[in-house]
Short mmCIF file of N, CA, C and O in Angstrom, two decimals:
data_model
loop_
_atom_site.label_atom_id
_atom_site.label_comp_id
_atom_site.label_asym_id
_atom_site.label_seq_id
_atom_site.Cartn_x
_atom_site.Cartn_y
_atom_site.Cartn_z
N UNK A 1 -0.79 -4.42 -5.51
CA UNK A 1 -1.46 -5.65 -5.87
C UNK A 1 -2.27 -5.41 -7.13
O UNK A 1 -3.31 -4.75 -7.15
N UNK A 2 -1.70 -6.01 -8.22
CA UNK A 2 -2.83 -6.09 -9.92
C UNK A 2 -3.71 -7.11 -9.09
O UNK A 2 -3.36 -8.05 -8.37
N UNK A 3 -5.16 -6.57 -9.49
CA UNK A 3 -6.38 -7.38 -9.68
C UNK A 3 -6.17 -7.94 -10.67
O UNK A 3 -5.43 -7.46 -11.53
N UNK A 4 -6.83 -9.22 -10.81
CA UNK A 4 -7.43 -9.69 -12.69
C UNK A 4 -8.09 -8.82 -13.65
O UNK A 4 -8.91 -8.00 -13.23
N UNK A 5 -7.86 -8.90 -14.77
CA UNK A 5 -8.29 -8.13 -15.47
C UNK A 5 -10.20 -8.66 -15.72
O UNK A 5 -11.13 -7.97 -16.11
N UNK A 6 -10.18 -9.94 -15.35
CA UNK A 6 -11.89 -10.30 -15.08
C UNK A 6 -12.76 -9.77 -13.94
O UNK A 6 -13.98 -9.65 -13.95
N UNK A 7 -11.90 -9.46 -12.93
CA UNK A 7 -12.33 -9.16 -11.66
C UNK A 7 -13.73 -8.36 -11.75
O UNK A 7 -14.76 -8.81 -11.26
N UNK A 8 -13.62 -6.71 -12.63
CA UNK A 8 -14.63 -6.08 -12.84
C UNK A 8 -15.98 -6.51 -13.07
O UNK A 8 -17.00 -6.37 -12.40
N UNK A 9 -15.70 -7.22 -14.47
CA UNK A 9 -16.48 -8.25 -15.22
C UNK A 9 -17.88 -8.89 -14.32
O UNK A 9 -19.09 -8.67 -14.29
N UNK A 10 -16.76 -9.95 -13.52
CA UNK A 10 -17.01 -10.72 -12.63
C UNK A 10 -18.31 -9.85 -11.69
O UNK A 10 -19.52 -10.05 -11.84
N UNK A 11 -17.74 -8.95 -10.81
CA UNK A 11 -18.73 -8.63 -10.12
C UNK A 11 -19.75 -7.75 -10.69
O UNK A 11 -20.88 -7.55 -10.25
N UNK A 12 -19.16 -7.23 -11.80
CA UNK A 12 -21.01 -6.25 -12.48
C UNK A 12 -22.10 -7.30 -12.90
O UNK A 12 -23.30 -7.05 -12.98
N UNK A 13 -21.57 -8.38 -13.14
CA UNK A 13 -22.44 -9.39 -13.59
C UNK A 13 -23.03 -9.83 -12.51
O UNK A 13 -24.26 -9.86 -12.52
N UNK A 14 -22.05 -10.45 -10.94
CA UNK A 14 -22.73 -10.69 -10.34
C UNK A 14 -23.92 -9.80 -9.55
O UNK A 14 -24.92 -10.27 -9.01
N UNK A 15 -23.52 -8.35 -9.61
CA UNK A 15 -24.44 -7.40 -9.15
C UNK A 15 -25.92 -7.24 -9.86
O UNK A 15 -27.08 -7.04 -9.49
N UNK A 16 -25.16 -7.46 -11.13
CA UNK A 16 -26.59 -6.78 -11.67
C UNK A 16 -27.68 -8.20 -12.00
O UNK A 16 -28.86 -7.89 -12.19
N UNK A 17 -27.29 -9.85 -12.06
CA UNK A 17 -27.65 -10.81 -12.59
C UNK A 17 -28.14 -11.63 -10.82
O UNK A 17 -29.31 -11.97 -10.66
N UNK A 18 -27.40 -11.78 -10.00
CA UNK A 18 -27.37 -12.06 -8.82
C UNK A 18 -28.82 -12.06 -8.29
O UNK A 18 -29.67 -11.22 -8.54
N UNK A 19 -28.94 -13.09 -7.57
CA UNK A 19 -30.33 -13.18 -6.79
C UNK A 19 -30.44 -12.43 -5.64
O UNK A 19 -29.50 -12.51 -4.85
N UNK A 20 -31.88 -11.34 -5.22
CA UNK A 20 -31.49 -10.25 -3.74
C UNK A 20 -30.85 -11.33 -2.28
O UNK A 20 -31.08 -12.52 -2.13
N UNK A 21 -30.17 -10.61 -1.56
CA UNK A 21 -29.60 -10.99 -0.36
C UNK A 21 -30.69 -11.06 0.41
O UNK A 21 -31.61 -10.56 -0.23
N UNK A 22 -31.14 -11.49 1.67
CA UNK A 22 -31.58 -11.19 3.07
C UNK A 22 -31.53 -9.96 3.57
O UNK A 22 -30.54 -9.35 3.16
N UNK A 23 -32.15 -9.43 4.22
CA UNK A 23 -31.82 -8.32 4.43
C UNK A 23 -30.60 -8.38 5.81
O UNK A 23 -30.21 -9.52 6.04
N UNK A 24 -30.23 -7.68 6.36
CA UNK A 24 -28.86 -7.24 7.32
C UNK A 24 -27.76 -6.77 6.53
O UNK A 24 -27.67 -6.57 5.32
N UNK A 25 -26.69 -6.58 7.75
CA UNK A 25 -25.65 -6.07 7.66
C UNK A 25 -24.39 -7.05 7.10
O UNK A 25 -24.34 -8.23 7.46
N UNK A 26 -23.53 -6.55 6.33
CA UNK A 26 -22.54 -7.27 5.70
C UNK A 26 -21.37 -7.62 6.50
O UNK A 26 -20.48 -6.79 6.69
N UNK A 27 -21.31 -8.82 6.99
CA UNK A 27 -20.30 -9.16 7.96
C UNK A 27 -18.65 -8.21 7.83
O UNK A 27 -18.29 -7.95 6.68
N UNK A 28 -18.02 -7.88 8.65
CA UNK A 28 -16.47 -7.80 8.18
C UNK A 28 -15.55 -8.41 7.61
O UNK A 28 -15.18 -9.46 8.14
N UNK A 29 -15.02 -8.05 6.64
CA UNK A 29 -14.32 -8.68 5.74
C UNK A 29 -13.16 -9.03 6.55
O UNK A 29 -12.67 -8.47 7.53
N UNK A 30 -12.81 -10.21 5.87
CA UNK A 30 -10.96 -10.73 6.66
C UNK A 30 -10.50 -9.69 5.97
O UNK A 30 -11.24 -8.95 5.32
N UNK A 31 -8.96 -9.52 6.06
CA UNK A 31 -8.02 -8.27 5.96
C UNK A 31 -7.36 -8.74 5.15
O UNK A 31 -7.01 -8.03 4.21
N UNK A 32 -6.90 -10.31 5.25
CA UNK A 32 -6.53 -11.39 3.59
C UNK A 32 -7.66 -11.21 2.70
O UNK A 32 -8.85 -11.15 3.01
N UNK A 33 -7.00 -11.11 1.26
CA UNK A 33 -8.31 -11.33 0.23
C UNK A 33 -9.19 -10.88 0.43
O UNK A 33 -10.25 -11.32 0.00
N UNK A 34 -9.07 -9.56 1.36
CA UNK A 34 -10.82 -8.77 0.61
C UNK A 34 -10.52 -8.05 -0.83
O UNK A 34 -9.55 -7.96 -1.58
N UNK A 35 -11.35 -7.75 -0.82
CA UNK A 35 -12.09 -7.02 -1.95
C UNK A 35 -12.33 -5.75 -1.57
O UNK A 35 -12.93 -5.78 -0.49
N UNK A 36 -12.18 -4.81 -1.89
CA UNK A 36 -12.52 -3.46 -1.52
C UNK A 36 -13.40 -2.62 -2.42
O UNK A 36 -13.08 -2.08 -3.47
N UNK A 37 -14.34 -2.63 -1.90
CA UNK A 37 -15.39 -1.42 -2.81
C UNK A 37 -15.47 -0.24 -2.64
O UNK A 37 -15.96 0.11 -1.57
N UNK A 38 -15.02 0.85 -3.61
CA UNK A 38 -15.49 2.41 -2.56
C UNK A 38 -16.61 2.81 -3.04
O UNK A 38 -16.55 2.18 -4.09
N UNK A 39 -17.78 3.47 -3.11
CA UNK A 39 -19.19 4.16 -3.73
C UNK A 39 -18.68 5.39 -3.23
O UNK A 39 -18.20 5.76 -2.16
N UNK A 40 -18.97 6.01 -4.56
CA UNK A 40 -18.75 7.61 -4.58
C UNK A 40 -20.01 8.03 -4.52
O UNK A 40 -20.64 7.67 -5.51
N UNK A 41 -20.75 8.74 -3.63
CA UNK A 41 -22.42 9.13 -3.86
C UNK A 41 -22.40 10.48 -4.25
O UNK A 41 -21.33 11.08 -4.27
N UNK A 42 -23.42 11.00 -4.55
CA UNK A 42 -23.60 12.76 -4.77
C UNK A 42 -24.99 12.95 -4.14
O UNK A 42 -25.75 13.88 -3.87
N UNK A 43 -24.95 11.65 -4.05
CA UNK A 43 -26.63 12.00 -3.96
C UNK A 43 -27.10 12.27 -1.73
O UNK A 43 -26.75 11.43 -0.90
N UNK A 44 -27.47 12.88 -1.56
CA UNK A 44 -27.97 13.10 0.25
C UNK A 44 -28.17 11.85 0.55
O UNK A 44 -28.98 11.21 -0.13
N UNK A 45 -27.61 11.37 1.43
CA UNK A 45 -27.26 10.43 2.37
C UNK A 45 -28.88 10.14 3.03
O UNK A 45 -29.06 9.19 3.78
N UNK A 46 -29.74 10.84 2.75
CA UNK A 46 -30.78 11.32 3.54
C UNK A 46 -32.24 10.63 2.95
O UNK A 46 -33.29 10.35 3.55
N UNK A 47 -31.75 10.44 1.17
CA UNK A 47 -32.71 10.45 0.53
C UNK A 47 -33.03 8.86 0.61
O UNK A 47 -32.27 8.22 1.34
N UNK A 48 -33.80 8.33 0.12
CA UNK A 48 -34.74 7.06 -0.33
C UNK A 48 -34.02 6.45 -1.44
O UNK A 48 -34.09 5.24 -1.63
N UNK A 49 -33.36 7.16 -2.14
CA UNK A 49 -32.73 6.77 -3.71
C UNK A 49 -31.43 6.32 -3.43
O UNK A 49 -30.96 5.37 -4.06
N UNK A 50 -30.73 6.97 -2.48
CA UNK A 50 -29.39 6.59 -1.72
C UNK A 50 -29.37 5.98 -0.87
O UNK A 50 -28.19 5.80 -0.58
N UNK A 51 -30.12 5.38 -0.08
CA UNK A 51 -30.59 4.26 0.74
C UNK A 51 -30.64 2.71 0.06
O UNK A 51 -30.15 1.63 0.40
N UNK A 52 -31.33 3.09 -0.88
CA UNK A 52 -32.18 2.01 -1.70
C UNK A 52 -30.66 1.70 -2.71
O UNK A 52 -30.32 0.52 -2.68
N UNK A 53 -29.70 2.70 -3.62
CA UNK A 53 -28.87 2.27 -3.87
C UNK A 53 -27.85 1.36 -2.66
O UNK A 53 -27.66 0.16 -2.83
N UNK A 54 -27.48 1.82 -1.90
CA UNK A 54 -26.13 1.14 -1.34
C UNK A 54 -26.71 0.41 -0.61
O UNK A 54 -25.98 -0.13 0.23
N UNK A 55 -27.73 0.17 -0.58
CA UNK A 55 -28.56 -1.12 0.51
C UNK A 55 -28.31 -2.35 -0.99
O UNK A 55 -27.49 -3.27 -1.01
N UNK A 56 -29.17 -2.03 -1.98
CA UNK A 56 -28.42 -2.99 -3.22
C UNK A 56 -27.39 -3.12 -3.29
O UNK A 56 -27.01 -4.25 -2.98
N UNK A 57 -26.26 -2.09 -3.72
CA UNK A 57 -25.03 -2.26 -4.02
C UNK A 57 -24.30 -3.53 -2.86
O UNK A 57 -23.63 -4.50 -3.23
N UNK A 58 -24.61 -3.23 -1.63
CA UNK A 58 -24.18 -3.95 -0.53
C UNK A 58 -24.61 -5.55 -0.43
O UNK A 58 -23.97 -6.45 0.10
N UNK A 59 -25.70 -5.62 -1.00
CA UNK A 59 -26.15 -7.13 -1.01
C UNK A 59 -25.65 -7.52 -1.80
O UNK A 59 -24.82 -8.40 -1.57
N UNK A 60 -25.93 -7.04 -3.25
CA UNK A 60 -25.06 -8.04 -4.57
C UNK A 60 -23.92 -8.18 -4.50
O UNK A 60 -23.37 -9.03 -5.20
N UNK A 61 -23.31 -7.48 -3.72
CA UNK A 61 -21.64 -7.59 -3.76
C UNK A 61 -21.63 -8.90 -2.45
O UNK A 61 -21.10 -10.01 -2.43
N UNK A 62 -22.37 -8.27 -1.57
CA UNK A 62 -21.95 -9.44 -0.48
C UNK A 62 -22.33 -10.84 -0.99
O UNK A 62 -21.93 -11.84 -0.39
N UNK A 63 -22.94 -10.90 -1.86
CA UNK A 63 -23.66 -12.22 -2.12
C UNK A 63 -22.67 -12.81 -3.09
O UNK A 63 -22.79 -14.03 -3.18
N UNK A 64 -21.74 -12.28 -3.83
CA UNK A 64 -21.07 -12.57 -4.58
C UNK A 64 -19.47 -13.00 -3.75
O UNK A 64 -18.72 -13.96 -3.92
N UNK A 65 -19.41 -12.02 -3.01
CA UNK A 65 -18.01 -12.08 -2.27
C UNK A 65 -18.05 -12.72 -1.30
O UNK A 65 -17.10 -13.39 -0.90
N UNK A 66 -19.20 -12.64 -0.72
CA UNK A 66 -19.23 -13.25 1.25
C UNK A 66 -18.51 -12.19 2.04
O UNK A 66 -18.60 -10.96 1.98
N UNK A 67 -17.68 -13.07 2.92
CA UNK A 67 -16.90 -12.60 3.90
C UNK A 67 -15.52 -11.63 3.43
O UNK A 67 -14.74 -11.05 4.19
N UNK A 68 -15.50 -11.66 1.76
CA UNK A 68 -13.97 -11.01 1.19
C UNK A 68 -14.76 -9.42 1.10
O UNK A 68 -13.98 -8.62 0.60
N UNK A 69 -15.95 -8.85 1.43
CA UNK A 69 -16.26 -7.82 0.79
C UNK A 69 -15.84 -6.96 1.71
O UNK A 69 -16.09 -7.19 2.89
N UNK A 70 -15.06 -5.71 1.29
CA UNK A 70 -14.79 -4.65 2.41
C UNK A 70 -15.25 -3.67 1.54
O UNK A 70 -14.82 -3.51 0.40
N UNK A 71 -16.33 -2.88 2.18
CA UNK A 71 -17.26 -2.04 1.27
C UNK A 71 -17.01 -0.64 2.17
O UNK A 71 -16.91 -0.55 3.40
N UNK A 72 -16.96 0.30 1.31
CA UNK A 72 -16.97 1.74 2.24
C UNK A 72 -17.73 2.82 1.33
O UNK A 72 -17.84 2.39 0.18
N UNK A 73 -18.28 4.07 1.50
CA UNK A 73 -19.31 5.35 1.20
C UNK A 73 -18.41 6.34 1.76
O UNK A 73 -18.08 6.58 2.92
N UNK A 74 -17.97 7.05 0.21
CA UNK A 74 -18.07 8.38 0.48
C UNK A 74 -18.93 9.57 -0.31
O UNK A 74 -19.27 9.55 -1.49
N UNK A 75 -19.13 10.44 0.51
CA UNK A 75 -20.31 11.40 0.28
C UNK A 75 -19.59 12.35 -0.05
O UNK A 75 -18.80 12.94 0.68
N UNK A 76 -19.98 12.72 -1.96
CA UNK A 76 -19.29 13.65 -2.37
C UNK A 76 -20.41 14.91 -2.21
O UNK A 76 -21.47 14.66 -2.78
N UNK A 77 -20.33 16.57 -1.34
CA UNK A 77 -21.00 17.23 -1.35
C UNK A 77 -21.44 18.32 -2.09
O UNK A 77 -21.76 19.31 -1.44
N UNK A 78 -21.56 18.38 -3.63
CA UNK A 78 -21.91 19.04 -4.31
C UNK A 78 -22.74 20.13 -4.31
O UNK A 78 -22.55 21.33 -4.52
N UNK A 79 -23.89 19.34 -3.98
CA UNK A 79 -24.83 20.09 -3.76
C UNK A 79 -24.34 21.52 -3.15
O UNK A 79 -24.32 22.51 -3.88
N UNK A 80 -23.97 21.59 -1.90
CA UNK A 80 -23.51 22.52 -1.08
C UNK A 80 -22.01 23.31 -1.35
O UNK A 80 -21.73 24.38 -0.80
N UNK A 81 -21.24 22.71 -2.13
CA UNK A 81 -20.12 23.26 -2.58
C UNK A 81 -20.15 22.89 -4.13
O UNK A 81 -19.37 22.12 -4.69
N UNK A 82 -20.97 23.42 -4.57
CA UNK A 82 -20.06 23.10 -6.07
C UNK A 82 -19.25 23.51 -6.48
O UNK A 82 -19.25 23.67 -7.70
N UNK A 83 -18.01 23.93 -5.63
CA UNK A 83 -16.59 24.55 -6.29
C UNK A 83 -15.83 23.36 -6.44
O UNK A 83 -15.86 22.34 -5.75
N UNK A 84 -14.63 23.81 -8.22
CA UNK A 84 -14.29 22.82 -8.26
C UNK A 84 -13.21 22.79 -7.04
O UNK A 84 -12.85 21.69 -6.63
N UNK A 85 -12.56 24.27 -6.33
CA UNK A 85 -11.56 23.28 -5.43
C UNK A 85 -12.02 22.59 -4.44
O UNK A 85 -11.19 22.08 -3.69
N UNK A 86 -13.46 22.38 -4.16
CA UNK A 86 -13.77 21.63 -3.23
C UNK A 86 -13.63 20.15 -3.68
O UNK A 86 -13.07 19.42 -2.86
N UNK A 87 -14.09 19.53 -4.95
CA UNK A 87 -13.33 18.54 -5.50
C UNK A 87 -12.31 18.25 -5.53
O UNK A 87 -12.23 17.02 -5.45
N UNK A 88 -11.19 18.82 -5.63
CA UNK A 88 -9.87 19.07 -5.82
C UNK A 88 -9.54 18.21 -4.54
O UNK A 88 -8.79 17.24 -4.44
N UNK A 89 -10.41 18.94 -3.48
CA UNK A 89 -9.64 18.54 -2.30
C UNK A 89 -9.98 17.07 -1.42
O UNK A 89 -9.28 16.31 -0.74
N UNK A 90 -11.53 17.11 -1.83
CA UNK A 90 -12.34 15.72 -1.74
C UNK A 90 -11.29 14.77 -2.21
O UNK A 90 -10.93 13.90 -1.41
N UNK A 91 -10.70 14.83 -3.50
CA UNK A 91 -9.95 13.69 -4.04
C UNK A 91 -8.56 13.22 -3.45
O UNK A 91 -8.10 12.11 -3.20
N UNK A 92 -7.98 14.70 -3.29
CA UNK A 92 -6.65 14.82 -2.05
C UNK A 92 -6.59 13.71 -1.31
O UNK A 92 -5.77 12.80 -1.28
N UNK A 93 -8.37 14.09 -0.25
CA UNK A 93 -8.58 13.62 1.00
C UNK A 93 -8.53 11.92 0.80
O UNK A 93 -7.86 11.15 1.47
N UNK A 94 -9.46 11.57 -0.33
CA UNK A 94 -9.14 10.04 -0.78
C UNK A 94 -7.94 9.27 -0.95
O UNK A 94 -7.71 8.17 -0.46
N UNK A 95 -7.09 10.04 -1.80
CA UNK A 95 -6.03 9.57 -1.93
C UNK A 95 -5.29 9.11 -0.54
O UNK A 95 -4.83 7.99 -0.31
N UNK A 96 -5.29 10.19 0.28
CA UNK A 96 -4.52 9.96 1.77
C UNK A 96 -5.19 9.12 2.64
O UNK A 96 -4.52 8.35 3.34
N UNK A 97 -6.96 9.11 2.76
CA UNK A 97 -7.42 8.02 3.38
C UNK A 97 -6.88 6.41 2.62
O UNK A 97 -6.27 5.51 3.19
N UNK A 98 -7.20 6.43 1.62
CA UNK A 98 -7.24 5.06 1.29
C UNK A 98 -5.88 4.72 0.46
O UNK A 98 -5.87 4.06 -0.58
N UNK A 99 -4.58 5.37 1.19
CA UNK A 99 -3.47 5.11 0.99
C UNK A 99 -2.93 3.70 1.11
O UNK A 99 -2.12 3.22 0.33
N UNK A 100 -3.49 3.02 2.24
CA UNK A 100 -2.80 1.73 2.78
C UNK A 100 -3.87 0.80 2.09
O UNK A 100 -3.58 -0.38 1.90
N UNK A 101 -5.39 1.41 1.61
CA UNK A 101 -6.04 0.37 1.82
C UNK A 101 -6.40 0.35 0.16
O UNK A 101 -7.27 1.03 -0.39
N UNK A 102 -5.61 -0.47 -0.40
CA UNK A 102 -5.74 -0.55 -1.95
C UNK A 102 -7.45 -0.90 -2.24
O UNK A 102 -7.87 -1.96 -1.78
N UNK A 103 -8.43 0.04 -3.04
CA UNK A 103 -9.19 -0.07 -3.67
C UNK A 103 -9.31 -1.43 -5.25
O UNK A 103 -8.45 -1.60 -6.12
N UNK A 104 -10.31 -1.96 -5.16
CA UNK A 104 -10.23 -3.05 -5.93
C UNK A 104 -11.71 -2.56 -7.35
O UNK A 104 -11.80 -2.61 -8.57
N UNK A 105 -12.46 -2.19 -6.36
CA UNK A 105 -13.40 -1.53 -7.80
C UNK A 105 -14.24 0.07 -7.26
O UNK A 105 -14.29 0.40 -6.07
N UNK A 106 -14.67 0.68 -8.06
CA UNK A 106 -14.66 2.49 -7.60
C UNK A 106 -16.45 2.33 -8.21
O UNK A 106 -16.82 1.91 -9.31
N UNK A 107 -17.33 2.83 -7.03
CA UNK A 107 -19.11 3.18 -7.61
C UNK A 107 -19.33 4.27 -7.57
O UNK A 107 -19.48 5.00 -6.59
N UNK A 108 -19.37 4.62 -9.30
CA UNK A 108 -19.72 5.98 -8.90
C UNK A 108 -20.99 6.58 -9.55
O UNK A 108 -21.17 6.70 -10.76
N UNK A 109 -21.89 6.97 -8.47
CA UNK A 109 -23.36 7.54 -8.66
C UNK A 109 -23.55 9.09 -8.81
O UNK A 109 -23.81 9.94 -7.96
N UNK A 110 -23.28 9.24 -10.64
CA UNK A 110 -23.48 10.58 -10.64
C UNK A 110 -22.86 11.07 -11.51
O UNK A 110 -21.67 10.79 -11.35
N UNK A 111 -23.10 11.89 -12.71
CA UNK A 111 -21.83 12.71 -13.76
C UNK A 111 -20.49 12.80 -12.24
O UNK A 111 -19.38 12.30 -12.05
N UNK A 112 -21.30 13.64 -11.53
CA UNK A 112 -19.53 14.63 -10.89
C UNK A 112 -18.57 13.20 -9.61
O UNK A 112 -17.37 13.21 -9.34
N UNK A 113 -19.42 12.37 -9.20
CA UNK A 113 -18.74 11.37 -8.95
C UNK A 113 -18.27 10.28 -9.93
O UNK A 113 -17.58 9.35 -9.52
N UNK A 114 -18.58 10.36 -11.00
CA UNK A 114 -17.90 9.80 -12.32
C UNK A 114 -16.86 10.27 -12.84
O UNK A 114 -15.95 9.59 -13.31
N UNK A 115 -16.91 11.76 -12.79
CA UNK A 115 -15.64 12.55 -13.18
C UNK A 115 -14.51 12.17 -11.96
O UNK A 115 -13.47 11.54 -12.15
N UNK A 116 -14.97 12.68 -10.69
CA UNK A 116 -13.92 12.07 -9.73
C UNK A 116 -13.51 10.96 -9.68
O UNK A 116 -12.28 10.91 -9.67
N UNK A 117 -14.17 9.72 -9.64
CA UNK A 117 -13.85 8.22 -9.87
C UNK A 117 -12.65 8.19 -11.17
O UNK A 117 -11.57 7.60 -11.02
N UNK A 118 -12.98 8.86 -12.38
CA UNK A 118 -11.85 9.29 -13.39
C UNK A 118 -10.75 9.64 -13.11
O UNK A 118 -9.82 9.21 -13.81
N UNK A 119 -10.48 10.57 -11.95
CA UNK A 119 -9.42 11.23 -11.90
C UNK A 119 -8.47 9.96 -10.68
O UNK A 119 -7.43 9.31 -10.67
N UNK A 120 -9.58 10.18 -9.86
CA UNK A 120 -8.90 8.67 -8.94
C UNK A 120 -8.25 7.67 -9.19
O UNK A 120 -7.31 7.24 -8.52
N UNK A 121 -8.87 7.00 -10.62
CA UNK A 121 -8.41 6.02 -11.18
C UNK A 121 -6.99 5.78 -11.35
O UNK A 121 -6.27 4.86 -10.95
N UNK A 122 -6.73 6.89 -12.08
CA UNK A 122 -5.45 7.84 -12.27
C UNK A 122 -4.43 8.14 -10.70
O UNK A 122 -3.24 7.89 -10.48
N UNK A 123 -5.24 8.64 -10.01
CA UNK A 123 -4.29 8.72 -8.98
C UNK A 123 -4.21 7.88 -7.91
O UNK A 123 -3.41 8.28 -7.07
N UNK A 124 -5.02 6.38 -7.52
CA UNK A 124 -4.77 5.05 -6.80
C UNK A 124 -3.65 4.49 -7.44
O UNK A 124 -3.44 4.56 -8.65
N UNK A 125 -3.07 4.04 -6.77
CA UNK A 125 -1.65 3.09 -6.78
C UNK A 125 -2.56 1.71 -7.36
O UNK A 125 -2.08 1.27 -8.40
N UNK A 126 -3.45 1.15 -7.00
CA UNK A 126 -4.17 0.00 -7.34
C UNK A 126 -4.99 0.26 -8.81
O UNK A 126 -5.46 -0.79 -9.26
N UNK A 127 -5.21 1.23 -9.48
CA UNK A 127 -5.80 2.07 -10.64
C UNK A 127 -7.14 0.92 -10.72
O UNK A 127 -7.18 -0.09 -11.42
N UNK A 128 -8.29 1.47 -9.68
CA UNK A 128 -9.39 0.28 -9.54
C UNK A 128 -9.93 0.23 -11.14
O UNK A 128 -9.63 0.76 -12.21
N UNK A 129 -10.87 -0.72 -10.64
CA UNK A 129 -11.90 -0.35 -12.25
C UNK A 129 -12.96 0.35 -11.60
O UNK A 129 -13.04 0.47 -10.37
N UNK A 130 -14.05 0.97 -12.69
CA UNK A 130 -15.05 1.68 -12.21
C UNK A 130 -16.30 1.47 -13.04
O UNK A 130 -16.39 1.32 -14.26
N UNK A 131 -17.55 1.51 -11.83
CA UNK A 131 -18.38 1.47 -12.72
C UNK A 131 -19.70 2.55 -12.39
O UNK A 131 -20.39 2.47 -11.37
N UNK A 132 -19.85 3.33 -13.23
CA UNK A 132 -20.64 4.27 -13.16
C UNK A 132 -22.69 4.35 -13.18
O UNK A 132 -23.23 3.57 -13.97
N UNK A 133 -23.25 4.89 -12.67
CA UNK A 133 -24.42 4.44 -12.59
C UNK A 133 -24.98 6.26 -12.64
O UNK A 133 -24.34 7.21 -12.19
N UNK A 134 -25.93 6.30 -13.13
CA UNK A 134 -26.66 7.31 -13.05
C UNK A 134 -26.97 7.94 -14.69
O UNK A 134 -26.57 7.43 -15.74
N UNK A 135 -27.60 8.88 -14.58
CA UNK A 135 -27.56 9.47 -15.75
C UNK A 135 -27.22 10.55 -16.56
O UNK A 135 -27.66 11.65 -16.22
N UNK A 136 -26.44 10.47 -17.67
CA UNK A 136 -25.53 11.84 -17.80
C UNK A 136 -25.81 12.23 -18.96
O UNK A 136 -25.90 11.56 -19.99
N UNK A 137 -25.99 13.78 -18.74
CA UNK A 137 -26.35 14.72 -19.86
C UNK A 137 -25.22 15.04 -21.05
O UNK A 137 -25.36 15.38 -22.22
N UNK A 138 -24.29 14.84 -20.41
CA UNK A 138 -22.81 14.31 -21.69
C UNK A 138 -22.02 13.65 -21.48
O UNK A 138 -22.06 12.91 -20.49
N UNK A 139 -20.95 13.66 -22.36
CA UNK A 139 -19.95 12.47 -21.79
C UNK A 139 -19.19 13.26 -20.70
O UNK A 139 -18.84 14.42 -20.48
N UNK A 140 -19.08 11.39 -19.81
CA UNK A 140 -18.28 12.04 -19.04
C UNK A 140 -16.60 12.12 -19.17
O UNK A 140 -15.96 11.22 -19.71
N UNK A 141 -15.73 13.80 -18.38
CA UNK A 141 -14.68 14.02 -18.95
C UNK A 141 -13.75 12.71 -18.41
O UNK A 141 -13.78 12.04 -17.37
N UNK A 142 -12.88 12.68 -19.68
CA UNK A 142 -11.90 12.39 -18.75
C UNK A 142 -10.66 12.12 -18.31
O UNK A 142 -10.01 12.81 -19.10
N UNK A 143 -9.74 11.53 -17.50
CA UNK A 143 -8.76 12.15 -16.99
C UNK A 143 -7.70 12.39 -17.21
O UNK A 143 -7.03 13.06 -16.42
#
């Protein structure tokens, strides 16, 4: 399935321009016409900064999409492995999870989840768009 080429557009604007949500949980998306978000984190699942991101990320999108948003988190573990074949294999593992479930846009928080979101891009059948957040000491590579 090609997305629109506005699609991206569309929701960074509504994310970043968008009025805050209510607080709760983001209903389940129908299985017609969702939207699929993946967030790549680096950051501990644990912290205040990663909370506070995907608690945003999750509202502006829902507020924009409604009921089409199918949003999912994966936790890239750097910190604790910084080998690259542990990347290597993180991306593997993506590819095979989210085989059936075509990705529509890729969040990625972090140089090394930016680099992966890069390589992903490349290897999704759906080639999402991506949009990167954090701050990077160079460019990031890419794929």
């Amino acid at each position: 399935m090609r997305r629109p080429p506005w699609l991206c557009t569309a929701i960074t604007v509504a994310v970043c321009l968008g009025p805050p949500a209510a607080e709760g949980q983001v209903t389940a998306p129908s299985t017609r016409n969702a939207t699929r978000v993946l967030s790549l984190q680096t950051l501990n699942p644990g912290t205040l900064v990663y909370s506070i991101s995907e608690r945003i990320y999750r509202q502006r999108l829902s507020d924009a999409l409604g009921d089409r948003l199918d949003f999912a988190t994966e936790y890239v573990d750097v910190v604790y492995f910084p080998d690259p074949l542990y990347e290597s294999q993180f991306e593997d593992h993506l590819v095979r999870k989210y085989h059936d479930r075509p990705i529509d846009l890729l969040l990625a928080n972090g140089a090394t989840a930016a680099a992966i979101a890069g390589r992903l891009h490349a290897r999704i059948a759906s080639h999402p768009a991506i949009v990167f957040t954090g701050t990077f000491e160079r460019p990031v590579p890419k794929s």
